[in-house]
CSV table of N, CA and C in Angstrom, one decimal:
chain,number,residue,atom,x,y,z
A,8,MET,N,-21.1,-25.4,-11.2
A,8,MET,CA,-20.1,-25.0,-10.3
A,8,MET,C,-19.4,-26.3,-9.7
A,9,ALA,N,-18.1,-26.2,-9.5
A,9,ALA,CA,-17.3,-27.3,-9.0
A,9,ALA,C,-17.9,-27.8,-7.7
A,10,ARG,N,-17.9,-29.1,-7.4
A,10,ARG,CA,-18.5,-29.6,-6.2
A,10,ARG,C,-17.6,-29.3,-5.0
A,11,ASN,N,-16.4,-28.9,-5.2
A,11,ASN,CA,-15.5,-28.6,-4.0
A,11,ASN,C,-15.6,-27.2,-3.6
A,12,PHE,N,-16.4,-26.3,-4.3
A,12,PHE,CA,-16.5,-24.9,-3.9
A,12,PHE,C,-17.3,-24.9,-2.6
A,13,VAL,N,-16.8,-24.0,-1.7
A,13,VAL,CA,-17.4,-23.9,-0.3
A,13,VAL,C,-18.2,-22.6,-0.2
A,14,GLN,N,-17.5,-21.4,-0.4
A,14,GLN,CA,-18.1,-20.1,-0.3
A,14,GLN,C,-17.2,-19.1,-0.9
A,15,PRO,N,-17.7,-17.9,-1.2
A,15,PRO,CA,-16.9,-16.8,-1.7
A,15,PRO,C,-15.7,-16.4,-0.8
A,16,GLY,N,-15.9,-16.5,0.5
A,16,GLY,CA,-14.8,-16.2,1.4
A,16,GLY,C,-14.7,-14.7,1.8
A,17,ASP,N,-15.6,-13.9,1.4
A,17,ASP,CA,-15.4,-12.5,1.8
A,17,ASP,C,-16.0,-12.2,3.2
A,18,THR,N,-16.8,-13.1,3.7
A,18,THR,CA,-17.3,-13.0,5.1
A,18,THR,C,-16.9,-14.3,5.7
A,19,LEU,N,-16.2,-14.2,6.9
A,19,LEU,CA,-15.8,-15.4,7.6
A,19,LEU,C,-16.1,-15.3,9.0
A,20,THR,N,-16.2,-16.5,9.7
A,20,THR,CA,-16.5,-16.5,11.1
A,20,THR,C,-15.1,-16.7,11.8
A,21,PHE,N,-14.9,-15.7,12.8
A,21,PHE,CA,-13.6,-15.7,13.5
A,21,PHE,C,-13.9,-15.9,15.0
A,22,THR,N,-12.9,-16.1,15.8
A,22,THR,CA,-13.0,-16.0,17.2
A,22,THR,C,-12.4,-14.6,17.6
A,23,ALA,N,-13.2,-13.8,18.2
A,23,ALA,CA,-12.8,-12.4,18.5
A,23,ALA,C,-11.5,-12.4,19.3
A,24,PRO,N,-10.5,-11.6,18.7
A,24,PRO,CA,-9.2,-11.6,19.4
A,24,PRO,C,-9.2,-10.6,20.6
A,25,TYR,N,-10.3,-9.8,20.7
A,25,TYR,CA,-10.5,-8.9,21.8
A,25,TYR,C,-12.0,-8.5,21.7
A,26,ALA,N,-12.5,-7.7,22.6
A,26,ALA,CA,-13.9,-7.3,22.5
A,26,ALA,C,-14.0,-6.3,21.3
A,27,VAL,N,-14.9,-6.6,20.4
A,27,VAL,CA,-15.0,-5.8,19.2
A,27,VAL,C,-16.5,-5.3,19.1
A,28,ALA,N,-16.6,-4.0,18.6
A,28,ALA,CA,-17.9,-3.5,18.3
A,28,ALA,C,-18.2,-3.8,16.8
A,29,SER,N,-19.5,-3.8,16.5
A,29,SER,CA,-19.8,-3.9,15.1
A,29,SER,C,-19.3,-2.7,14.3
A,30,GLY,N,-18.6,-3.1,13.2
A,30,GLY,CA,-18.0,-2.0,12.3
A,30,GLY,C,-16.5,-1.7,12.7
A,31,ALA,N,-16.0,-2.4,13.7
A,31,ALA,CA,-14.6,-2.2,14.1
A,31,ALA,C,-13.7,-3.1,13.3
A,32,GLY,N,-12.5,-2.6,13.0
A,32,GLY,CA,-11.5,-3.5,12.4
A,32,GLY,C,-10.9,-4.4,13.4
A,33,MET,N,-10.5,-5.6,12.9
A,33,MET,CA,-9.8,-6.6,13.7
A,33,MET,C,-8.8,-7.4,12.9
A,34,LEU,N,-7.8,-7.7,13.5
A,34,LEU,CA,-6.7,-8.6,12.9
A,34,LEU,C,-6.8,-9.9,13.7
A,35,VAL,N,-7.1,-11.0,12.9
A,35,VAL,CA,-7.1,-12.3,13.5
A,35,VAL,C,-6.1,-13.1,12.8
A,36,GLY,N,-5.0,-13.4,13.5
A,36,GLY,CA,-3.9,-14.1,12.8
A,36,GLY,C,-3.3,-13.2,11.7
A,37,ALA,N,-3.4,-13.7,10.5
A,37,ALA,CA,-2.9,-12.9,9.3
A,37,ALA,C,-4.1,-12.3,8.5
A,38,VAL,N,-5.3,-12.4,9.0
A,38,VAL,CA,-6.4,-11.9,8.3
A,38,VAL,C,-7.1,-10.7,8.9
A,39,PHE,N,-7.2,-9.6,8.1
A,39,PHE,CA,-7.9,-8.4,8.6
A,39,PHE,C,-9.3,-8.4,8.1
A,40,SER,N,-10.2,-8.0,9.0
A,40,SER,CA,-11.6,-7.9,8.6
A,40,SER,C,-12.3,-6.8,9.4
A,41,VAL,N,-13.5,-6.5,9.0
A,41,VAL,CA,-14.3,-5.6,9.8
A,41,VAL,C,-15.5,-6.4,10.4
A,42,ALA,N,-15.6,-6.3,11.7
A,42,ALA,CA,-16.6,-7.0,12.5
A,42,ALA,C,-18.0,-6.6,12.0
A,43,LEU,N,-18.9,-7.6,11.7
A,43,LEU,CA,-20.2,-7.4,11.3
A,43,LEU,C,-21.2,-7.4,12.5
A,44,ASN,N,-20.7,-7.8,13.7
A,44,ASN,CA,-21.5,-7.9,14.9
A,44,ASN,C,-20.5,-7.6,16.1
A,45,ALA,N,-21.1,-7.2,17.2
A,45,ALA,CA,-20.3,-7.0,18.4
A,45,ALA,C,-20.0,-8.4,19.0
A,46,ALA,N,-18.8,-8.5,19.6
A,46,ALA,CA,-18.5,-9.8,20.2
A,46,ALA,C,-17.5,-9.5,21.3
A,47,ALA,N,-17.6,-10.3,22.4
A,47,ALA,CA,-16.7,-10.3,23.5
A,47,ALA,C,-15.5,-11.1,23.1
A,48,LEU,N,-14.4,-10.9,23.8
A,48,LEU,CA,-13.2,-11.7,23.6
A,48,LEU,C,-13.5,-13.2,23.6
A,49,GLY,N,-13.0,-13.9,22.5
A,49,GLY,CA,-13.2,-15.3,22.5
A,49,GLY,C,-14.5,-15.8,21.9
A,50,ALA,N,-15.5,-14.8,21.7
A,50,ALA,CA,-16.8,-15.2,21.1
A,50,ALA,C,-16.7,-15.2,19.6
A,51,PRO,N,-17.6,-15.9,18.9
A,51,PRO,CA,-17.7,-15.9,17.5
A,51,PRO,C,-18.0,-14.6,17.0
A,52,VAL,N,-17.4,-14.2,15.8
A,52,VAL,CA,-17.7,-12.9,15.2
A,52,VAL,C,-17.6,-13.0,13.7
A,53,GLU,N,-18.6,-12.5,13.0
A,53,GLU,CA,-18.5,-12.5,11.5
A,53,GLU,C,-17.6,-11.3,11.1
A,54,GLY,N,-16.7,-11.5,10.2
A,54,GLY,CA,-15.8,-10.5,9.7
A,54,GLY,C,-15.9,-10.4,8.2
A,55,LYS,N,-16.0,-9.2,7.7
A,55,LYS,CA,-16.0,-8.9,6.2
A,55,LYS,C,-14.5,-8.6,5.8
A,56,THR,N,-14.0,-9.3,4.9
A,56,THR,CA,-12.6,-9.1,4.5
A,56,THR,C,-12.4,-8.3,3.2
A,57,SER,N,-13.5,-7.8,2.7
A,57,SER,CA,-13.4,-6.9,1.5
A,57,SER,C,-14.4,-5.8,1.6
A,58,GLY,N,-14.3,-4.9,0.6
A,58,GLY,CA,-15.3,-3.8,0.6
A,58,GLY,C,-14.6,-2.5,0.9
A,59,VAL,N,-15.3,-1.4,0.9
A,59,VAL,CA,-14.8,-0.1,1.2
A,59,VAL,C,-15.4,0.4,2.6
A,60,TRP,N,-14.6,0.8,3.5
A,60,TRP,CA,-15.0,1.1,4.9
A,60,TRP,C,-14.4,2.4,5.4
A,61,ASP,N,-15.1,3.1,6.2
A,61,ASP,CA,-14.6,4.2,7.0
A,61,ASP,C,-14.1,3.6,8.3
A,62,LEU,N,-12.8,3.8,8.6
A,62,LEU,CA,-12.3,3.2,9.8
A,62,LEU,C,-11.4,4.3,10.5
A,63,PRO,N,-11.1,4.1,11.8
A,63,PRO,CA,-10.2,5.0,12.5
A,63,PRO,C,-8.9,5.1,11.8
A,64,LYS,N,-8.3,6.4,11.7
A,64,LYS,CA,-7.1,6.7,11.0
A,64,LYS,C,-6.1,7.4,11.9
A,65,ALA,N,-4.8,7.1,11.7
A,65,ALA,CA,-3.8,7.8,12.4
A,65,ALA,C,-3.8,9.3,12.0
A,66,THR,N,-3.8,10.2,12.9
A,66,THR,CA,-3.7,11.6,12.5
A,66,THR,C,-2.2,11.9,12.2
A,67,GLY,N,-2.0,13.0,11.5
A,67,GLY,CA,-0.7,13.4,11.1
A,67,GLY,C,-0.3,12.9,9.8
A,68,GLU,N,-1.2,12.1,9.1
A,68,GLU,CA,-0.9,11.5,7.8
A,68,GLU,C,-2.0,12.0,6.8
A,69,ALA,N,-1.5,12.6,5.7
A,69,ALA,CA,-2.4,12.9,4.6
A,69,ALA,C,-2.4,11.7,3.6
A,70,TRP,N,-3.5,11.3,3.2
A,70,TRP,CA,-3.6,10.2,2.2
A,70,TRP,C,-4.1,10.8,0.9
A,71,VAL,N,-3.6,10.2,-0.2
A,71,VAL,CA,-4.0,10.5,-1.6
A,71,VAL,C,-4.7,9.3,-2.1
A,72,ALA,N,-6.0,9.4,-2.6
A,72,ALA,CA,-6.8,8.3,-3.0
A,72,ALA,C,-6.1,7.5,-4.1
A,73,TYR,N,-6.1,6.2,-4.0
A,73,TYR,CA,-5.6,5.2,-4.9
A,73,TYR,C,-4.1,5.2,-5.1
A,74,THR,N,-3.4,6.0,-4.3
A,74,THR,CA,-1.9,5.9,-4.3
A,74,THR,C,-1.4,5.6,-2.9
A,75,THR,N,-2.2,5.7,-1.9
A,75,THR,CA,-1.7,5.5,-0.5
A,75,THR,C,-2.1,4.1,-0.1
A,76,LYS,N,-1.1,3.2,0.2
A,76,LYS,CA,-1.4,1.9,0.8
A,76,LYS,C,-1.7,2.2,2.3
A,77,VAL,N,-2.6,1.4,2.8
A,77,VAL,CA,-3.0,1.5,4.2
A,77,VAL,C,-2.7,0.2,4.9
A,78,TYR,N,-2.4,0.4,6.2
A,78,TYR,CA,-2.0,-0.7,7.0
A,78,TYR,C,-2.8,-0.7,8.3
A,79,TRP,N,-2.9,-1.8,9.0
A,79,TRP,CA,-3.6,-1.9,10.3
A,79,TRP,C,-2.6,-1.8,11.4
A,80,ASP,N,-2.7,-0.8,12.2
A,80,ASP,CA,-1.9,-0.7,13.4
A,80,ASP,C,-2.7,-1.4,14.5
A,81,ASN,N,-2.3,-2.6,14.8
A,81,ASN,CA,-3.1,-3.4,15.7
A,81,ASN,C,-3.0,-3.0,17.2
A,82,THR,N,-1.9,-2.3,17.5
A,82,THR,CA,-1.7,-1.8,18.9
A,82,THR,C,-2.7,-0.7,19.1
A,83,ASN,N,-2.9,0.3,18.2
A,83,ASN,CA,-3.8,1.4,18.4
A,83,ASN,C,-5.1,1.2,17.7
A,84,LYS,N,-5.3,0.1,17.0
A,84,LYS,CA,-6.6,-0.3,16.4
A,84,LYS,C,-7.1,0.8,15.4
A,85,ARG,N,-6.2,1.1,14.4
A,85,ARG,CA,-6.5,2.2,13.5
A,85,ARG,C,-5.7,1.9,12.2
A,86,LEU,N,-6.1,2.5,11.1
A,86,LEU,CA,-5.4,2.5,9.8
A,86,LEU,C,-4.3,3.5,9.9
A,87,THR,N,-3.2,3.2,9.1
A,87,THR,CA,-2.1,4.1,9.0
A,87,THR,C,-1.4,3.9,7.7
A,88,SER,N,-0.6,4.9,7.3
A,88,SER,CA,0.2,4.7,6.0
A,88,SER,C,1.6,4.2,6.3
A,89,THR,N,1.8,3.9,7.6
A,89,THR,CA,3.2,3.5,8.0
A,89,THR,C,3.2,1.9,7.9
A,90,ALA,N,4.1,1.4,7.1
A,90,ALA,CA,4.2,0.0,6.8
A,90,ALA,C,4.9,-0.7,8.0
A,91,SER,N,5.9,-0.1,8.5
A,91,SER,CA,6.8,-0.8,9.5
A,91,SER,C,6.0,-1.2,10.7
A,92,GLY,N,6.0,-2.5,11.0
A,92,GLY,CA,5.4,-3.1,12.2
A,92,GLY,C,3.8,-3.2,12.1
A,93,ASN,N,3.3,-2.9,10.9
A,93,ASN,CA,1.8,-3.0,10.7
A,93,ASN,C,1.5,-3.9,9.6
A,94,THR,N,0.2,-4.3,9.4
A,94,THR,CA,-0.3,-5.2,8.5
A,94,THR,C,-0.9,-4.5,7.3
A,95,TYR,N,-0.5,-4.8,6.1
A,95,TYR,CA,-1.1,-4.2,4.9
A,95,TYR,C,-2.5,-4.7,4.7
A,96,VAL,N,-3.5,-3.8,4.6
A,96,VAL,CA,-4.9,-4.2,4.4
A,96,VAL,C,-5.6,-3.6,3.2
A,97,GLY,N,-5.0,-2.6,2.5
A,97,GLY,CA,-5.7,-2.1,1.4
A,97,GLY,C,-5.1,-0.8,0.9
A,98,VAL,N,-6.0,0.0,0.3
A,98,VAL,CA,-5.6,1.3,-0.3
A,98,VAL,C,-6.7,2.4,0.0
A,99,ALA,N,-6.2,3.6,0.2
A,99,ALA,CA,-7.1,4.7,0.4
A,99,ALA,C,-7.9,5.0,-0.9
A,100,VAL,N,-9.2,5.2,-0.7
A,100,VAL,CA,-10.1,5.5,-1.9
A,100,VAL,C,-10.6,6.9,-1.8
A,101,GLN,N,-10.1,7.7,-0.9
A,101,GLN,CA,-10.6,9.1,-0.8
A,101,GLN,C,-9.4,9.9,-0.2
A,102,ASN,N,-9.2,11.1,-0.7
A,102,ASN,CA,-8.1,11.9,-0.1
A,102,ASN,C,-8.5,12.2,1.4
A,103,GLN,N,-7.5,12.1,2.3
A,103,GLN,CA,-7.7,12.4,3.7
A,103,GLN,C,-6.7,13.4,4.1
A,104,ALA,N,-7.2,14.4,4.9
A,104,ALA,CA,-6.3,15.4,5.5
A,104,ALA,C,-5.5,14.8,6.7
A,105,SER,N,-4.4,15.4,7.0
A,105,SER,CA,-3.6,14.9,8.1
A,105,SER,C,-4.4,15.0,9.4
A,106,ALA,N,-5.3,15.9,9.6
A,106,ALA,CA,-6.1,16.0,10.8
A,106,ALA,C,-7.3,15.0,10.9
A,107,ASP,N,-7.6,14.4,9.8
A,107,ASP,CA,-8.8,13.5,9.8
A,107,ASP,C,-8.5,12.3,10.8
A,108,THR,N,-9.6,11.9,11.5
A,108,THR,CA,-9.5,10.8,12.5
A,108,THR,C,-10.0,9.5,11.9
A,109,SER,N,-10.7,9.6,10.7
A,109,SER,CA,-11.1,8.4,10.1
A,109,SER,C,-10.7,8.5,8.6
A,110,GLY,N,-10.5,7.3,8.0
A,110,GLY,CA,-10.1,7.2,6.6
A,110,GLY,C,-10.9,6.2,5.9
A,111,ARG,N,-11.2,6.4,4.6
A,111,ARG,CA,-11.9,5.5,3.7
A,111,ARG,C,-10.9,4.7,2.9
A,112,ALA,N,-11.1,3.3,3.1
A,112,ALA,CA,-10.2,2.4,2.5
A,112,ALA,C,-10.9,1.2,1.9
A,113,LYS,N,-10.3,0.7,0.8
A,113,LYS,CA,-10.8,-0.5,0.2
A,113,LYS,C,-9.9,-1.6,0.7
A,114,LEU,N,-10.5,-2.6,1.4
A,114,LEU,CA,-9.8,-3.7,1.9
A,114,LEU,C,-9.3,-4.6,0.7
A,115,ASN,N,-8.1,-5.1,0.9
A,115,ASN,CA,-7.6,-6.0,-0.2
A,115,ASN,C,-8.1,-7.4,-0.2
A,116,GLY,N,-8.8,-7.8,0.9
A,116,GLY,CA,-9.4,-9.1,0.9
A,116,GLY,C,-8.4,-10.3,1.0
A,117,THR,N,-7.2,-10.0,1.2
A,117,THR,CA,-6.2,-11.0,1.3
A,117,THR,C,-5.5,-11.1,2.6
A,118,VAL,N,-4.7,-12.1,2.9
A,118,VAL,CA,-4.0,-12.2,4.1
A,118,VAL,C,-2.7,-11.5,4.1
A,119,ALA,N,-2.2,-11.2,5.2
A,119,ALA,CA,-0.9,-10.5,5.3
A,119,ALA,C,0.3,-11.4,4.9
């Protein structure tokens, strides 16, 4: 392995942008991740930038698996299929009814 390799980068240490619970989504700058531990505002928090997660979802939206791009609504702290004003974070991997309050998504593991 190259001597300049540091780490895979799918788990990173962030400064919590607000109080977060373990398993909650968070947007830190241009990077979206899921908190792996609870943290107070300004405290260190480990965030996973990849994988498949069940996260809060905007109601009123039906998702079709593998065709619906999902975005993070940082104001309401939930996934949405609305691109405008939100950050692209991945794709739905399960059909979701419009009444569902959580959605299953694969994170893209990249920055906005």
